[in-house]
Short mmCIF file of C-alpha atoms and ligand atoms in Angstrom, two decimals:
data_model
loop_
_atom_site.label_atom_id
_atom_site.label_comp_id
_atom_site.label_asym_id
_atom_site.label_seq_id
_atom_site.Cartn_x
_atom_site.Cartn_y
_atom_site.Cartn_z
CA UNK A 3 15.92 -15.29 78.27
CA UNK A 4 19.00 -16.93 79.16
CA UNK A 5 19.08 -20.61 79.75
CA UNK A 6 16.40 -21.84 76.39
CA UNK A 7 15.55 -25.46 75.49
CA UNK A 8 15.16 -25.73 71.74
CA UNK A 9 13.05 -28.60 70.34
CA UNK A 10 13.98 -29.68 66.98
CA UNK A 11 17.44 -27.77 66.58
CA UNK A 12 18.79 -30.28 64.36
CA UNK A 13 15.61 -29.50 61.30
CA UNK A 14 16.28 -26.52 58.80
CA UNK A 15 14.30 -24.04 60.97
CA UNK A 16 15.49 -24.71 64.38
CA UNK A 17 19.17 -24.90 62.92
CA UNK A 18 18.73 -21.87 61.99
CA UNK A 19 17.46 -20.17 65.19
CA UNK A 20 20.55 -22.03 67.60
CA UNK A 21 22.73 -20.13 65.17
CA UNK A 22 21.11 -17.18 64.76
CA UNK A 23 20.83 -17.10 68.00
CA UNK A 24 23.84 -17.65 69.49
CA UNK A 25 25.75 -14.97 67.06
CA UNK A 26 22.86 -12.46 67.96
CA UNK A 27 23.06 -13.07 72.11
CA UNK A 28 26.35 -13.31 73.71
CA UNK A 29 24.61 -14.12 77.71
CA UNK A 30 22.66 -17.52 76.62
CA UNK A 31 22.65 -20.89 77.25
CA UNK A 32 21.17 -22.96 74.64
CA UNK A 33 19.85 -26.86 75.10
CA UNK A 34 18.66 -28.46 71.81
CA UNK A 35 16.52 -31.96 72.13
CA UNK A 36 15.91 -33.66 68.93
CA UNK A 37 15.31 -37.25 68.31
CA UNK A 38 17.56 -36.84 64.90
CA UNK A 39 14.04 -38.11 62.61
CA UNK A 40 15.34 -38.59 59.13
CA UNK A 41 14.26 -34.60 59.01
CA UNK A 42 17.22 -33.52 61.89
CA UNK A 43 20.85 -33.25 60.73
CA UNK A 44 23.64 -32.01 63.25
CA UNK A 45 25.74 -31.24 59.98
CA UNK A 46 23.29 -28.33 60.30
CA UNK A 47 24.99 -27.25 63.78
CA UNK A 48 28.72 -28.15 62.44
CA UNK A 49 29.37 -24.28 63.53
CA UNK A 50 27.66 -24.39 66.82
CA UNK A 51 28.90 -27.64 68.22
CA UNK A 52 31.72 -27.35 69.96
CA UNK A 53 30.09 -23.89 71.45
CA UNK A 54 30.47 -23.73 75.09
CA UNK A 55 26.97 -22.30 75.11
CA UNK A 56 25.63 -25.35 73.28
CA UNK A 57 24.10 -28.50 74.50
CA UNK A 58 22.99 -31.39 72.44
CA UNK A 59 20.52 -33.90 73.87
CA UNK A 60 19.25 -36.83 71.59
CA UNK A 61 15.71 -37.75 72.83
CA UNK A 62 11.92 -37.53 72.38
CA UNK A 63 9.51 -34.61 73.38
CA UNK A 64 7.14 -37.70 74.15
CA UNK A 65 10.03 -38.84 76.88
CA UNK A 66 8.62 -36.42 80.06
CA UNK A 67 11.76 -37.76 82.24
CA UNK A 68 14.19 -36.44 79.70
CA UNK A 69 12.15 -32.74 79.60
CA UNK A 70 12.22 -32.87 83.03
CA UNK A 71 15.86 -33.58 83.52
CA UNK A 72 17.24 -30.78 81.18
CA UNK A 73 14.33 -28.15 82.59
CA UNK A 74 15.37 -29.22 86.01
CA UNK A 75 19.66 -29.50 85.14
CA UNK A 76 19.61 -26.56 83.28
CA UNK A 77 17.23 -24.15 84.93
CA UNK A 78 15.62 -23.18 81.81
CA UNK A 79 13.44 -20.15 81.49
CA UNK A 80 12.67 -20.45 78.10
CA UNK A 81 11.47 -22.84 75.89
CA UNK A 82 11.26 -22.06 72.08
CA UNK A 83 9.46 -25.23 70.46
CA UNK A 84 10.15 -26.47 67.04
CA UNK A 85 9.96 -30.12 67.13
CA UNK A 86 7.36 -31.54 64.50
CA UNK A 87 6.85 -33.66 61.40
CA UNK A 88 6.43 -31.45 59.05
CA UNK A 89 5.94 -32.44 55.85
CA UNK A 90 2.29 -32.67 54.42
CA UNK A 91 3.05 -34.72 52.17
CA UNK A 92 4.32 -37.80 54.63
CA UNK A 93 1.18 -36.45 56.61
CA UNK A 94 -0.94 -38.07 53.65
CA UNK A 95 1.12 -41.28 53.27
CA UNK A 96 1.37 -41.82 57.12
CA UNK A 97 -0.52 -39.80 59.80
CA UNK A 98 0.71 -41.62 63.03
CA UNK A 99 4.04 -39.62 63.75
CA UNK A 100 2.37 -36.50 63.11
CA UNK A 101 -0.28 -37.17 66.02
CA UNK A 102 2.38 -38.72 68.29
CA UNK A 103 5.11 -36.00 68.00
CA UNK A 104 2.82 -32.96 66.87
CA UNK A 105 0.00 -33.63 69.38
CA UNK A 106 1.00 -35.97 72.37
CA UNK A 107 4.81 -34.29 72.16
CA UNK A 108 3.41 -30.47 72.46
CA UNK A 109 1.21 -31.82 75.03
CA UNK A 110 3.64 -33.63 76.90
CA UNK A 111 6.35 -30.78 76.86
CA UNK A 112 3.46 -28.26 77.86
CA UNK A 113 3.47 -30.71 80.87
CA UNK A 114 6.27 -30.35 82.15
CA UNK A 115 6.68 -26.63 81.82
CA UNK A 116 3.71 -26.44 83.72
CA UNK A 117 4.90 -28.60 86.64
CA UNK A 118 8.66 -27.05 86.53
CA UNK A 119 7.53 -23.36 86.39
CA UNK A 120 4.48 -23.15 87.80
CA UNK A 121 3.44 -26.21 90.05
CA UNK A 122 7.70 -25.99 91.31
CA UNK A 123 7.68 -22.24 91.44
CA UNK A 124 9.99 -21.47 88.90
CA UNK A 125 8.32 -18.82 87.97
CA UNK A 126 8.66 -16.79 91.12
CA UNK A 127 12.28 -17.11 90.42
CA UNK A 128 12.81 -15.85 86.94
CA UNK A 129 10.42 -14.90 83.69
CA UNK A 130 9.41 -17.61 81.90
CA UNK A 131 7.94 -18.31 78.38
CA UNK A 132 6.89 -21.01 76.17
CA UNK A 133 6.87 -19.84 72.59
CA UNK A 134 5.09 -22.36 70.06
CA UNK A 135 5.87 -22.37 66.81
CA UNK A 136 3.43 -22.92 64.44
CA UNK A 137 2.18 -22.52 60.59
CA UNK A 138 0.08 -20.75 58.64
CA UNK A 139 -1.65 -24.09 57.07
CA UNK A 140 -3.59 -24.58 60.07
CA UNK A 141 -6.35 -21.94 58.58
CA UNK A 142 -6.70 -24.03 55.79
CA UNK A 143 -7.09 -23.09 52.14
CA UNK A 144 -7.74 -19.68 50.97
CA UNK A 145 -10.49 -18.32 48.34
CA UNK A 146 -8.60 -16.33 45.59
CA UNK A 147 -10.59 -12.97 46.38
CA UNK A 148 -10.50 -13.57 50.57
CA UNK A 149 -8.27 -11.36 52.57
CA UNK A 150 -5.02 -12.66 54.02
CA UNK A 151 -5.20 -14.71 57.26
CA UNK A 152 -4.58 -12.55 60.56
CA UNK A 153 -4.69 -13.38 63.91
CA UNK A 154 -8.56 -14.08 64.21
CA UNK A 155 -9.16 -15.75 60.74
CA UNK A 156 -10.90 -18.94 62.81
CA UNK A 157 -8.30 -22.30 61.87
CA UNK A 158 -9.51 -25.32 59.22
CA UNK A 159 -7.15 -27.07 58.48
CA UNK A 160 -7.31 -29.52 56.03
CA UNK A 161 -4.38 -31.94 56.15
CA UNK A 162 -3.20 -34.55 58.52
CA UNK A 163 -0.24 -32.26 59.17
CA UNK A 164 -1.97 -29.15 59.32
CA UNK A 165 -4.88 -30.79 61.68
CA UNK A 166 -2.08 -31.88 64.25
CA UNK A 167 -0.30 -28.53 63.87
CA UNK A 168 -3.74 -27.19 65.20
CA UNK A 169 -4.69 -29.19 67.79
CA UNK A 170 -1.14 -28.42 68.94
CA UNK A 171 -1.63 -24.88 68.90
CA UNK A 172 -4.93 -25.02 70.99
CA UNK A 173 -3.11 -26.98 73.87
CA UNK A 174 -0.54 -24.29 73.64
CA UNK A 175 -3.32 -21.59 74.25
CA UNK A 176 -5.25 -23.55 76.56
CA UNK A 177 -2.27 -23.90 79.07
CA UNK A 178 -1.89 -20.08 78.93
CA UNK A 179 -5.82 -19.39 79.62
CA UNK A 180 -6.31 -22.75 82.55
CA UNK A 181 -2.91 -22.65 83.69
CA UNK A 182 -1.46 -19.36 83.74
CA UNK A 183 1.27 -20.70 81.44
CA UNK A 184 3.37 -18.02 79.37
CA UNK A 185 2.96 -18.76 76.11
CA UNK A 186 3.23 -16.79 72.89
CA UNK A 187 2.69 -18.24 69.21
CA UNK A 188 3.69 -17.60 65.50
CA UNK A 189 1.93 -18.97 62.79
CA UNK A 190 4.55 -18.63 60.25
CA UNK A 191 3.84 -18.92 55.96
CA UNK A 192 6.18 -21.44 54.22
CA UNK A 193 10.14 -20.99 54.97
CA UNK A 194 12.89 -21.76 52.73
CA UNK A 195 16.75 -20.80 52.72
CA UNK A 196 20.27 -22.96 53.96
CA UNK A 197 19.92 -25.94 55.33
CA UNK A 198 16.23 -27.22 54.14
CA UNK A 199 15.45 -30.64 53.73
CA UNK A 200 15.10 -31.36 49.90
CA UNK A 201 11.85 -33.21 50.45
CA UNK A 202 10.10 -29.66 50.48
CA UNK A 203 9.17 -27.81 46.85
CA UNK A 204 12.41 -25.03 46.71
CA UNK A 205 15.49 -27.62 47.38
CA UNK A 206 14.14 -30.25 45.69
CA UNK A 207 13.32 -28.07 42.27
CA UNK A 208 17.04 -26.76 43.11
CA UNK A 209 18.78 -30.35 43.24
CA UNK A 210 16.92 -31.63 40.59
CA UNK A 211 17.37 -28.85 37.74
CA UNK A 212 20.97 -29.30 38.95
CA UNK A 213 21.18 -33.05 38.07
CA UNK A 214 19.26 -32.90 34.91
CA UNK A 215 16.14 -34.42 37.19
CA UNK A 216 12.23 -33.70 36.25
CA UNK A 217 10.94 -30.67 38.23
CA UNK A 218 7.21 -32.08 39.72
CA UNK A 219 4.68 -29.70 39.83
CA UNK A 220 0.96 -30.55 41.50
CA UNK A 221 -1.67 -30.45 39.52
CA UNK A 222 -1.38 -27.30 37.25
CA UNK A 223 1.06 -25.70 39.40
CA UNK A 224 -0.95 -22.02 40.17
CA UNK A 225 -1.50 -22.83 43.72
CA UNK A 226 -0.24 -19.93 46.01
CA UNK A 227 1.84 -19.69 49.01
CA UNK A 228 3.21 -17.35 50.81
CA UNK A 229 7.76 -17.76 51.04
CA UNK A 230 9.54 -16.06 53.87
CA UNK A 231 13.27 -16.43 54.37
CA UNK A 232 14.35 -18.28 57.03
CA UNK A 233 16.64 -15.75 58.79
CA UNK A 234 13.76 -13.12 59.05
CA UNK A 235 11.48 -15.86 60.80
CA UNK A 236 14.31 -16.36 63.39
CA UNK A 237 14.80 -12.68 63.95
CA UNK A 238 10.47 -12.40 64.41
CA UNK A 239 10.80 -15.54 66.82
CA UNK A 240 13.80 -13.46 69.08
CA UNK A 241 11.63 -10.39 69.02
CA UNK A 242 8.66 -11.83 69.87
CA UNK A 243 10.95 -13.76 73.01
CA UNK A 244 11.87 -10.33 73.85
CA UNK A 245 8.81 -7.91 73.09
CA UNK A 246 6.14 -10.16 72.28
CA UNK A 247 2.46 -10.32 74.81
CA UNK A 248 2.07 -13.24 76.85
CA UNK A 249 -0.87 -14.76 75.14
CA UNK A 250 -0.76 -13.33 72.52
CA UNK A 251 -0.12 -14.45 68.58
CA UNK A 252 1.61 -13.59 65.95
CA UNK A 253 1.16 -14.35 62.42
CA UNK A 254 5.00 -13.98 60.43
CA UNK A 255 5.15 -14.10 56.64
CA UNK A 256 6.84 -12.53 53.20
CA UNK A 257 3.82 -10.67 52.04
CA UNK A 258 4.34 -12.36 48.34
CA UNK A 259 1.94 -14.19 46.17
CA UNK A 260 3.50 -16.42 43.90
CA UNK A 261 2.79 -19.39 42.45
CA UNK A 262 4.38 -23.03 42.90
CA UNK A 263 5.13 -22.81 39.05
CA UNK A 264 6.66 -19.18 39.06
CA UNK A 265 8.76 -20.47 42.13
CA UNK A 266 9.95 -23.21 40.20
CA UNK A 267 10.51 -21.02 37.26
CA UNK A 268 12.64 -18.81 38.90
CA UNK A 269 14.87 -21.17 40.45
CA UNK A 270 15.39 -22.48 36.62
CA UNK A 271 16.21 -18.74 35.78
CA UNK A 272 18.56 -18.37 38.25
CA UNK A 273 20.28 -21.75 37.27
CA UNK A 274 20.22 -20.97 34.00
CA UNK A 275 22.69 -17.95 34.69
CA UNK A 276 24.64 -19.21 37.58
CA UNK A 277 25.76 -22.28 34.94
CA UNK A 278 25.66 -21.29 31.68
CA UNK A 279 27.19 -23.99 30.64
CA UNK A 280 24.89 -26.83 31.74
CA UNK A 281 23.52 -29.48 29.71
CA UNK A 282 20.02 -28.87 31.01
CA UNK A 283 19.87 -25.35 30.19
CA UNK A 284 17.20 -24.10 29.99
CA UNK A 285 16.13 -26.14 33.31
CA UNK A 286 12.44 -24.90 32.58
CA UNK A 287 12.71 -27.42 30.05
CA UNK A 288 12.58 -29.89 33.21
CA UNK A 289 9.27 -28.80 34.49
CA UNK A 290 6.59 -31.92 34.57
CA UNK A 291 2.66 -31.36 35.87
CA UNK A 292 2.34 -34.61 37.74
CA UNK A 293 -0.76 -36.06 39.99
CA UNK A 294 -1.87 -33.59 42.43
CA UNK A 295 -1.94 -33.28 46.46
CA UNK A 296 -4.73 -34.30 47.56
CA UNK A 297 -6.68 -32.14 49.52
CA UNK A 298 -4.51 -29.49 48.28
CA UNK A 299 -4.36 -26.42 49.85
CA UNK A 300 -5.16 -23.38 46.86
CA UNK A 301 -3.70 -20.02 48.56
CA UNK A 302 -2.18 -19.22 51.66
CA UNK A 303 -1.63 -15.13 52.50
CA UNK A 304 -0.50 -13.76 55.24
CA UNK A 305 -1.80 -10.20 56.97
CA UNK A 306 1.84 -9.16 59.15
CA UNK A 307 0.43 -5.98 60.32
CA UNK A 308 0.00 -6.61 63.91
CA UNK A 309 3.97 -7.78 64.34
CA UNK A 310 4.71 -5.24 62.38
CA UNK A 311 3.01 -2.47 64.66
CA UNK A 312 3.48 -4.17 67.64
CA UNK A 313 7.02 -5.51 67.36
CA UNK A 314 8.39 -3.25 64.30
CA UNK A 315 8.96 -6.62 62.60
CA UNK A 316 9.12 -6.38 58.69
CA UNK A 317 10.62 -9.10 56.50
CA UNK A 318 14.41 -7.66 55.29
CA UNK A 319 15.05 -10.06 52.43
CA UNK A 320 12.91 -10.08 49.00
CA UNK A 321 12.27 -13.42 47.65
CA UNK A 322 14.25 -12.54 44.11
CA UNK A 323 17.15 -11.91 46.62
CA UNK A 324 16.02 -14.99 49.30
CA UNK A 325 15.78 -17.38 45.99
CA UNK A 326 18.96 -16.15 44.57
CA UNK A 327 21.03 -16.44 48.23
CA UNK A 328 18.86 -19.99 48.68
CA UNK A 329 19.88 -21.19 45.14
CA UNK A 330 23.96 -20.29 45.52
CA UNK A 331 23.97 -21.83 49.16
CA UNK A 332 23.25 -25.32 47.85
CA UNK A 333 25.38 -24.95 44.82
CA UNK A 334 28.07 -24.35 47.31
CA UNK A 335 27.22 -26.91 49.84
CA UNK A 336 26.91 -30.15 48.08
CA UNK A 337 28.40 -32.32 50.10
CA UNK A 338 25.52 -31.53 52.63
CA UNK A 339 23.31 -32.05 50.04
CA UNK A 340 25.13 -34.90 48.90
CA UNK A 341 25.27 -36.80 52.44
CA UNK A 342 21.78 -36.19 52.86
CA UNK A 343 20.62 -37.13 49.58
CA UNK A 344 22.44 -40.67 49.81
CA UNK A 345 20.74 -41.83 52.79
CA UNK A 346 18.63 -44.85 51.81
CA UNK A 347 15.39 -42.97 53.45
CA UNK A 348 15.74 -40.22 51.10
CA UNK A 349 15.67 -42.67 48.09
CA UNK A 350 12.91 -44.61 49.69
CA UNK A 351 10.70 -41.66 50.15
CA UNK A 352 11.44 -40.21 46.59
CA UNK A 353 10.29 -43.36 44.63
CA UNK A 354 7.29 -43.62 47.36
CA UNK A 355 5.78 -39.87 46.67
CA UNK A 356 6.75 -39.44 43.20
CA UNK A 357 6.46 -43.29 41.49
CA UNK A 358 3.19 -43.14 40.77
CA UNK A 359 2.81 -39.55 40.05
CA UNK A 360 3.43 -39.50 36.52
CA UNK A 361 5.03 -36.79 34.35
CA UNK A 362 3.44 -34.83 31.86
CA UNK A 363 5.22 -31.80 30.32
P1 NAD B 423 12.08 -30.08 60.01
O1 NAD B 423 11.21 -31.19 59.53
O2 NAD B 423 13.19 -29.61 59.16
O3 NAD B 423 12.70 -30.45 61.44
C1 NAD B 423 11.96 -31.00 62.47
C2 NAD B 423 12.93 -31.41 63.58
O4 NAD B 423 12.18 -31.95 64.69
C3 NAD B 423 13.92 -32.51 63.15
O5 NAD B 423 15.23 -32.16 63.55
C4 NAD B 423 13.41 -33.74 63.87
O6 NAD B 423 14.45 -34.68 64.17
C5 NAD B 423 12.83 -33.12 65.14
N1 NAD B 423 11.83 -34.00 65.76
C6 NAD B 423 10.78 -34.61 65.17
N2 NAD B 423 10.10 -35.36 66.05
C7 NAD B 423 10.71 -35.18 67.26
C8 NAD B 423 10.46 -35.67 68.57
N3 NAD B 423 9.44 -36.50 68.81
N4 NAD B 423 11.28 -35.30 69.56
C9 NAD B 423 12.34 -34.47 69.32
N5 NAD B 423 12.62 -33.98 68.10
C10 NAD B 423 11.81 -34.32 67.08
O7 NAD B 423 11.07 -28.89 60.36
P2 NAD B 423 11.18 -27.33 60.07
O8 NAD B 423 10.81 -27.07 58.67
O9 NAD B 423 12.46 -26.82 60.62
O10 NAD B 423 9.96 -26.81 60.98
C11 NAD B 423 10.16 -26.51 62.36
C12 NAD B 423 8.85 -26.02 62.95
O11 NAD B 423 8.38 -24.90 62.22
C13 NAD B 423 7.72 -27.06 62.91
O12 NAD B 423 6.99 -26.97 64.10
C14 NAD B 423 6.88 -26.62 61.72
O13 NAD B 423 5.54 -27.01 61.87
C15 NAD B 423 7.05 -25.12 61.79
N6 NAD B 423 6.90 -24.41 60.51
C16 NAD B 423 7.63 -24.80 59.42
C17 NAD B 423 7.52 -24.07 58.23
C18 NAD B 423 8.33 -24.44 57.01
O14 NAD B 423 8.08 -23.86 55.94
N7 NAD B 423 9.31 -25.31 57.09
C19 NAD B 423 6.63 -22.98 58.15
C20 NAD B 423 5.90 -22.62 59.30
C21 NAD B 423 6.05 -23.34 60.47
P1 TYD B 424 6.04 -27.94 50.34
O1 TYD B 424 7.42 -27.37 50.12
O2 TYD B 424 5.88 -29.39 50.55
O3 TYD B 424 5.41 -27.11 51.54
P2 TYD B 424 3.86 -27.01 52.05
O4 TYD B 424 3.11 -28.17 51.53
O5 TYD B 424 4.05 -27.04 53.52
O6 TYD B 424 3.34 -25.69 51.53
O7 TYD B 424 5.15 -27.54 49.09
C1 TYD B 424 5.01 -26.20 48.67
C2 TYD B 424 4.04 -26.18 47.54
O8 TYD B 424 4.66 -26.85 46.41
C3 TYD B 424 2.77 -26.95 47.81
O9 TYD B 424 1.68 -26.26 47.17
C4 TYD B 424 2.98 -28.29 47.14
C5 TYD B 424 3.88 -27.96 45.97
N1 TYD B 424 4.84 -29.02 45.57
C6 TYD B 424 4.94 -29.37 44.22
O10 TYD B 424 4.24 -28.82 43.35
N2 TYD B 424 5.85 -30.33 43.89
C7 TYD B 424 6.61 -30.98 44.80
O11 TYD B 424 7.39 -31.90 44.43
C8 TYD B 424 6.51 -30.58 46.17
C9 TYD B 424 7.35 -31.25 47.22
C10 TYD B 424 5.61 -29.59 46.52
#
């Protein structure tokens, strides 16, 4: 691993990685693509950017030219792919970009790994890999009683999201099996931490108990996910670059069960005694059941035994200690939270997903 294309740098997880990465690994190169969707920032790479190390290239997955340019330019041995729409709630409202980006732009990036490495003979030059990142959503929605997912828990997904995520994640595995192409996977449980888009549950319930806002919960608010700190799935991601089995998958996740409400309800706790002396106190108060999902997954869990044995990979923060961390960065970041909040698409997409929710207590 020394010359890596990263898809989707400027998002909250890929951010993350380029920075994590570059502090961890003194002998890379890093290239990040990103078409900068109203989801990619490169506030979030502020740190990073004037990096010799670093490359920034503003383009689509979709554009094979581009993909081919920077694999060619760059010699690049690795690529680590983030780029996706990712929200399932968008999914719902508007499928389209999740088939083009999620489907056609895996496919089209698998492409030209393919012809660079393998058809060009890269491979006979250096290792190569192609590590896909994907979710845990894509085995659907889980029975309270059923054991967490693992690695063969067969996929059903049930969202336009988690669908595309999917079929994204069987080209990725069918280019390793036809092909010969090296590909690993990790189907990861729901990330939160620095630099998060506030469209997703944990920033948004953070902004809004800040600014006196209504906290929406779904439905009755006892659905279950599983929360893993974003710095732990970047340090899984590097090991499985370094350790990891060609082929092979990896399922990465926080081992917790909580519920949407108890997340919500500990963000208010924490609020409540980082600023005592806030009107809203106590920002439980805020809380509102509105309309549900629909289609709504129940419980995601995740089984992280087989990283763990394989890879020694455990999760190092606890999600009182994640939340707390999580809650403090945006309290001291809000001009990032600020600039993103005032962008007109951020407004737009509030009023569209939340108008006509309602707003009980
Ligand atoms: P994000 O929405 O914050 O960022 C996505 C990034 O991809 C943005 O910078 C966007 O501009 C870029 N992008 C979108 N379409 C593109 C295209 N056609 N070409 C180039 N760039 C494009 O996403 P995230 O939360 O950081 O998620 C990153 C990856 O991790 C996704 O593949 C997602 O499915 C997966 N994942 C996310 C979570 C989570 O909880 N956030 C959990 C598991 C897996
Ligand atoms: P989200 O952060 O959108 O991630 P995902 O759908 O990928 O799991 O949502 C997390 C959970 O929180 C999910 O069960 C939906 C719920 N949720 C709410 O209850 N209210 C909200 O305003 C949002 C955005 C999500």
């Amino acid at each position: 691993m020394e010359n890596i294309l990263v898809t989707g740098g400027a998002g909250f997880i890929g951010s993350n990685f380029i920075r994590f990465l570059l502090s961890e690994k003194k002998g890379v190169r890093l290239c990040n693509l990103d078409i900068l969707t109203y989801a990619g920032n490169l506030e979030n790479l502020k740190e990073v950017q004037e990096d010799e190390r670093y490359r920034f290239f503003y383009g689509d997955i979709n554009d094979q030219a581009l993909v081919r340019q920077i694999l060619n330019e760059f010699k690049i041995d690795t690529i680590v792919h983030f780029a996706a729409e990712t929200h399932v709630d968008r999914s719902i409202l508007g499928p389209a970009d999740f088939i083009q980006t999620n489907v056609f732009g895996t496919y089209h990036l698998l492409e030209e790994a393919r012809r660079f490495w393998i058809d060009e003979g890269f491979n006979r030059e250096k290792k190569v890999r192609f590590h896909h990142i994907s979710t845990d959503e894509v085995f659907g929605s889980l029975p309270p009683d059923d054991e967490p997912f693992n690695e063969t828990t067969p996929y059903a997904p049930r969202s336009p999201y988690s669908a595309s995520k999917a079929a994204s994640d069987h080209l990725a595995r069918s280019y390793f099996h036809t092909y010969g192409l090296p590909i690993t996977i990790t189907n990861c449980s729901n990330n939160y931490g620095p630099y998060q888009f506030p469209e997703k549950l944990i920033p948004l319930s953070i902004l809004n108990a800040v600014q006196g806002e209504p906290l929406p919960v779904y439905g009755d608010g006892k659905q279950i996910r599983d929360w893993l700190y974003v710095e732990d799935h970047c340090r899984a991601i590097e090991l499985v670059l370094e350790k990891g089995t060609v082929g092979e998958t990896y399922l990465v996740g926080g081992n917790n069960q909580p519920t949407n409400l108890e997340i919500v309800e500990s963000i208010c706790k924490i609020l409540d005694d980082l600023i005592p002396g806030s009107p809203f106190k106590p920002h439980s108060s805020l809380i509102r059941y509105v309309e549900d999902r629909p289609g709504h997954d129940r419980r995601y869990a995740m089984d992280t035994r087989k990283i763990q044995r394989d890879l020694g990979w455990q999760p190092t923060v606890s999600l009182e200690a994640g939340l707390s961390k999580t809650v403090k960065w945006y309290l001291e970041n809000w001009d990032w939270v600020a600039s993103v909040c005032s962008r007109p698409e951020f407004g737009l997409w509030v009023t569209r997903n939340y108008w006509q929710r309602g707003g009980k207590r």
